[in-house]
Coordinates of C-alpha atoms in Angstrom, one line a residue:
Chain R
X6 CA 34.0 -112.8 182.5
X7 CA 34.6 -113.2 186.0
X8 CA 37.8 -114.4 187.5
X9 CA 37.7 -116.6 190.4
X10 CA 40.2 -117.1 192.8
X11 CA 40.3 -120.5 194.4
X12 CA 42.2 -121.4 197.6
X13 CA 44.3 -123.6 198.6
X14 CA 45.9 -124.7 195.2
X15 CA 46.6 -128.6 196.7
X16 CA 47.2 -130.0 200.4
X17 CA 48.0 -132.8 201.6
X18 CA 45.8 -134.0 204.5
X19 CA 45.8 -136.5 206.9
X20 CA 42.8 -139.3 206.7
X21 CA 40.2 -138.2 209.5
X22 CA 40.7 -134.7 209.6
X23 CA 38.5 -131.6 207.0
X24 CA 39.7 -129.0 204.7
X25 CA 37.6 -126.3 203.5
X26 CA 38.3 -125.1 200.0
X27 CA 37.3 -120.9 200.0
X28 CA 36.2 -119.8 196.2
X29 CA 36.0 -115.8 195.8
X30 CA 34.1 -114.1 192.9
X31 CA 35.4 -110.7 191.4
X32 CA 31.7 -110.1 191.0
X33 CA 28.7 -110.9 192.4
X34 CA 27.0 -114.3 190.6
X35 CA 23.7 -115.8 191.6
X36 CA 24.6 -119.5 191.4
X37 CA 27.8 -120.8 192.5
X38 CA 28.7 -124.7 191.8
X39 CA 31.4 -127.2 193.2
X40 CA 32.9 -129.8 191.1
X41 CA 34.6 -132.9 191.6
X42 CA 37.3 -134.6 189.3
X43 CA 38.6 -137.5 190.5
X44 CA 42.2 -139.1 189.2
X45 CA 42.1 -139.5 185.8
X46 CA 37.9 -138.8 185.5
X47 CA 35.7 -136.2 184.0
X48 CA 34.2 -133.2 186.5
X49 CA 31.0 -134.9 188.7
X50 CA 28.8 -132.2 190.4
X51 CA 28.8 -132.2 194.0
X52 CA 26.3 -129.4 194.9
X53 CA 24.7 -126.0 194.1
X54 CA 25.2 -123.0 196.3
X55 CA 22.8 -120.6 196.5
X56 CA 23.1 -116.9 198.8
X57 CA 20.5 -116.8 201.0
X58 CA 18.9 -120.8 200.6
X59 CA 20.8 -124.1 201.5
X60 CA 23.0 -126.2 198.9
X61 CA 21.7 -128.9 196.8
X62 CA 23.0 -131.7 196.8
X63 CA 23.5 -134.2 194.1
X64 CA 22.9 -137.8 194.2
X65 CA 25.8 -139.6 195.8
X66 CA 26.6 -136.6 197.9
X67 CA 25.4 -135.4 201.5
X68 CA 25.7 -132.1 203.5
X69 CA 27.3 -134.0 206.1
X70 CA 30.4 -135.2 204.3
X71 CA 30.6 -132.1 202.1
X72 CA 29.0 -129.1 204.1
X73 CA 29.0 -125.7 202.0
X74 CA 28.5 -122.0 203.0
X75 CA 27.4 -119.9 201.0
X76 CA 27.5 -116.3 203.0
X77 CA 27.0 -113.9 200.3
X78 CA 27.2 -113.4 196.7
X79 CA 30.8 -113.5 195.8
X80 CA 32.1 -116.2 198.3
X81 CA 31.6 -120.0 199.3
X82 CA 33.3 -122.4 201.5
X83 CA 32.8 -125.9 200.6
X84 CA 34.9 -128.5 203.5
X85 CA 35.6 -132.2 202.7
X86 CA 35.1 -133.8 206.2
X87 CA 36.2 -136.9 207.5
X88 CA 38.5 -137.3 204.9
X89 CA 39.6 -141.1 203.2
X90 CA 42.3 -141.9 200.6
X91 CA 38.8 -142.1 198.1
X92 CA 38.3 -138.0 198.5
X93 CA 41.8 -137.3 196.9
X94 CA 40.6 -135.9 193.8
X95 CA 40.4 -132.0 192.0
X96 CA 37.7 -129.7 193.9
X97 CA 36.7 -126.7 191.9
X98 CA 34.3 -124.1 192.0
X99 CA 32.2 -122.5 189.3
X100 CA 29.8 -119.5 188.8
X101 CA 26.9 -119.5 186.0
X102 CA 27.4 -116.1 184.5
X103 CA 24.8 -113.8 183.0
X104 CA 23.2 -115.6 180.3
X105 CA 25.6 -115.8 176.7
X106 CA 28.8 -115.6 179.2
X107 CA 28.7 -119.6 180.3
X108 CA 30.4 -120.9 183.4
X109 CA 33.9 -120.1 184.6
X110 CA 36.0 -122.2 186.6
X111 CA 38.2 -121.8 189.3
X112 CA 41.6 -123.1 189.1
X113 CA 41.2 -126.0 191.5
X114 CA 42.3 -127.0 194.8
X115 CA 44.1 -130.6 194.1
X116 CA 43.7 -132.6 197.2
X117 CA 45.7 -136.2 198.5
X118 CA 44.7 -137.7 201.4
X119 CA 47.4 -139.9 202.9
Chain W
X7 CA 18.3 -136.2 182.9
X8 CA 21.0 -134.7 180.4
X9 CA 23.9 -136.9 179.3
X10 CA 27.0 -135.8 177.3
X11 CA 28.8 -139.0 175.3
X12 CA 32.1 -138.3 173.9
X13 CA 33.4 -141.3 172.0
X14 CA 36.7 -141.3 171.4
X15 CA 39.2 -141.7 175.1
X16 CA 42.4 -140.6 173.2
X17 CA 43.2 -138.8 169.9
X18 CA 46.5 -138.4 168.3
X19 CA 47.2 -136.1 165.7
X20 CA 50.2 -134.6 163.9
X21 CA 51.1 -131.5 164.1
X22 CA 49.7 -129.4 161.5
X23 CA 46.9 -131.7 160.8
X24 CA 43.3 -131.3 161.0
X25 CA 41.4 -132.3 164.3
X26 CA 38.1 -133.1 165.1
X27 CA 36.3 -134.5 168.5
X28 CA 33.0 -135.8 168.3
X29 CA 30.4 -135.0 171.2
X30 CA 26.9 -136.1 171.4
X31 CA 24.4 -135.1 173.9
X32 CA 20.9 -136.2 175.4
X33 CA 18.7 -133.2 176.1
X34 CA 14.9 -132.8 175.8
X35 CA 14.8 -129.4 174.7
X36 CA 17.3 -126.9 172.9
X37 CA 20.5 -127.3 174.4
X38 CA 23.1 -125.0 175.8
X39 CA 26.6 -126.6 174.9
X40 CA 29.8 -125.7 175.5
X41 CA 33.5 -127.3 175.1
X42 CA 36.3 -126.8 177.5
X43 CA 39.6 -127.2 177.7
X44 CA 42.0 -128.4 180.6
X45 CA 46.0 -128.6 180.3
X46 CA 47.5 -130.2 182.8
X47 CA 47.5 -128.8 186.3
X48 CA 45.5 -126.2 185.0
X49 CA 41.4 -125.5 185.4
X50 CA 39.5 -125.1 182.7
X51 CA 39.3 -122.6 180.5
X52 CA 36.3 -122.3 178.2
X53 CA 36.5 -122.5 174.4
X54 CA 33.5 -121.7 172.6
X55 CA 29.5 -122.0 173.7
X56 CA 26.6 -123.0 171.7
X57 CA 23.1 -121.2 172.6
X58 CA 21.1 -120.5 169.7
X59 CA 21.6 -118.8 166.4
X60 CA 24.1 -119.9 163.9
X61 CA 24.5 -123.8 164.7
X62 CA 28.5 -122.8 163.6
X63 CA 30.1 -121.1 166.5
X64 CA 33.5 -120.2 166.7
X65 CA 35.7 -119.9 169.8
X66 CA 38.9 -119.3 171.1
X67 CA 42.5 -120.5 170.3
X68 CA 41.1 -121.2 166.3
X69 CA 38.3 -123.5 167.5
X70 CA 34.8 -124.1 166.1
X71 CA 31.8 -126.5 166.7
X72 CA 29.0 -126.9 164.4
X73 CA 25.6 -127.8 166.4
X74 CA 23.8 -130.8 164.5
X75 CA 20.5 -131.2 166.2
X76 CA 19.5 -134.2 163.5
X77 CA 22.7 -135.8 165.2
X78 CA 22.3 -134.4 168.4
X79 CA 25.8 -133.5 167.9
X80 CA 28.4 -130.8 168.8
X81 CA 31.7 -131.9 167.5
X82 CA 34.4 -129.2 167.5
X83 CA 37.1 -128.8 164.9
X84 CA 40.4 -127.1 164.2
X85 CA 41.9 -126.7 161.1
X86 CA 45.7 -127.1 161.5
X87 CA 46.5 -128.1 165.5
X88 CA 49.4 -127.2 167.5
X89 CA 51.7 -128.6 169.8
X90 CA 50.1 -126.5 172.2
X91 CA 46.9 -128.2 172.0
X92 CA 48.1 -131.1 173.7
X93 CA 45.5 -131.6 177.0
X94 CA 42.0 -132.8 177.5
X95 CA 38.6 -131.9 175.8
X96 CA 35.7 -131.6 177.5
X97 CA 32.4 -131.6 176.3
X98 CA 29.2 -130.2 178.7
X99 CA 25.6 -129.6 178.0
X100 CA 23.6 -127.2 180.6
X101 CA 21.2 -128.6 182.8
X102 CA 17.4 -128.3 182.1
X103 CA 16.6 -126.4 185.3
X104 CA 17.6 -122.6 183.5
X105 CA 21.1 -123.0 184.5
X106 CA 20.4 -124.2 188.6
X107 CA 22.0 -127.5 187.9
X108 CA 25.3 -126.8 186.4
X109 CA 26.8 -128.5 183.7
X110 CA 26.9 -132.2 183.0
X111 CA 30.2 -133.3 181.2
X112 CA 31.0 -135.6 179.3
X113 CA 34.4 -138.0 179.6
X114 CA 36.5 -136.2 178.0
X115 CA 38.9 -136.9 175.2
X116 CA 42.7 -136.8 175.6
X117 CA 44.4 -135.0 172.9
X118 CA 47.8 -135.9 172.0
X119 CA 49.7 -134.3 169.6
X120 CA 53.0 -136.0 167.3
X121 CA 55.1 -133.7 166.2

C-alpha cells in the first residue's frame, strides 16, 4: 500500500494566523482526501482533492477557510486559515488506492490553537 | 447519503476474552466496508475491508468481520484480545460516488482492555 508522509506532526498556532498541512504520496493516487477529527470525535470529511480539477467541498466547509492545492499526483497542501480555538482538532490526509487496496491514512498533523 | 452507526461508545473486555463490536450501515447498493483502528497518537491503520465475495473476511492483527446484508451489518470479532488492542474502532462504509467521496465513519467505539 502506499505510505504517506504527513507534515507537520502538531503545532501550536496562534488564533488569526494559517498553517498549511503538506501530505506526500510514495506513489501516484488519483483521489486524495482530508479529514478532520476533532477532540474526542470520529473523522468528518473536509474535501476531495483532485490533480488537475478544484476540491470539493463538503457541507459545512468552504474553500475560503480551508483552501487546498492539489499540484500533481503525489502531493496536496491543505491550510487552515484564520484560525479559532474551534479548528484545534486532528487534520489527516488519505488516498483511495487502486480498487481491493482501500484507503490509507496519513499519520496526522494534531493542531491547538491558543 | 451513507451513514455508519456503531452502538456501543466504550467496551471493556478482559484480557484473553472474546470481543466483538457491532457496526451497522445505511447504503443503497452493495457496500464497500472497512474497519480501522487508531491507538493513541497514532493514525489509523486499516484492519480488514469488505468488498464482495465471502461475507467473512479476515484481516490483520487476528481480526475478522462477517458482512450481514439481512442486518446491514459488519461487526468485527476477535477471538482472544490483547492488551495491545486497547485504542479505538472505527467503522467506515465508502461513498456511493465509486470511491470520489471518501469514507463516511462511524463514531467509533473505545476499546478498553482489564487485565
Amino acid at each position: 500500500s502506499a505510505v504517506i508522509s504527513q507534515k507537520p506532526s502538531r503545532d501550536i498556532c496562534q488564533r488569526g494566523t494559517s498553517l498549511t498541512i503538506q501530505c506526500q504520496v510514495d506513489s501516484q493516487v488519483t483521489m486524495m482526501f482530508w479529514y478532520r477529527q476533532q477532540p474526542g470525535q470520529s473523522l468528518t470529511l473536509i474535501a476531495t482533492a483532485n490533480q488537475g480539477s478544484e476540491a470539493t467541498y463538503e457541507s459545512g466547509f468552504v474553500i475560503d477557510k480551508f483552501p487546498i492545492s492539489r499540484p500533481n499526483l503525489t502531493f496536496s497542501t491543505l491550510t487552515v486559515s484564520n484560525m479559532s480555538p474551534e479548528d484545534s482538532s486532528i487534520y489527516l490526509c488519505s488516498v483511495r488506492e487502486r480498487l481491493y487496496y482501500g484507503y490509507t491514512f496519513g499519520s496526522g498533523t494534531r493542531l491547538t490553537v491558543v | 447519503a451513507q451513514s455508519v452507526t456503531q452502538p456501543d461508545i466504550h467496551i471493556t473486555v478482559s484480557e484473553g476474552a472474546s470481543l466483538e463490536l457491532r457496526c451497522n450501515y445505511s447504503y443503497g447498493a452493495t457496500p464497500y466496508l472497512f474497519w480501522y483502528v487508531q491507538s493513541p497518537g497514532q493514525g489509523l491503520q486499516l484492519l480488514l475491508k469488505y468488498f464482495s465475495g465471502d461475507t467473512l473476511v479476515q484481516g490483520i492483527k487476528g481480526f475478522e468481520a462477517e458482512f450481514k446484508r439481512s442486518q446491514s451489518s459488519f461487526n468485527l470479532r476477535k477471538p482472544s484480545v490483547h492488551w495491545s488492542d486497547a485504542a479505538e474502532y472505527f467503522c467506515a462504509v465508502e461513498g456511493s460516488g465509486g470511491g470520489a467521496d471518501g469514507l463516511t465513519f462511524g463514531k467509533g467505539t473505545h476499546l478498553i482492555i482489564q487485565p
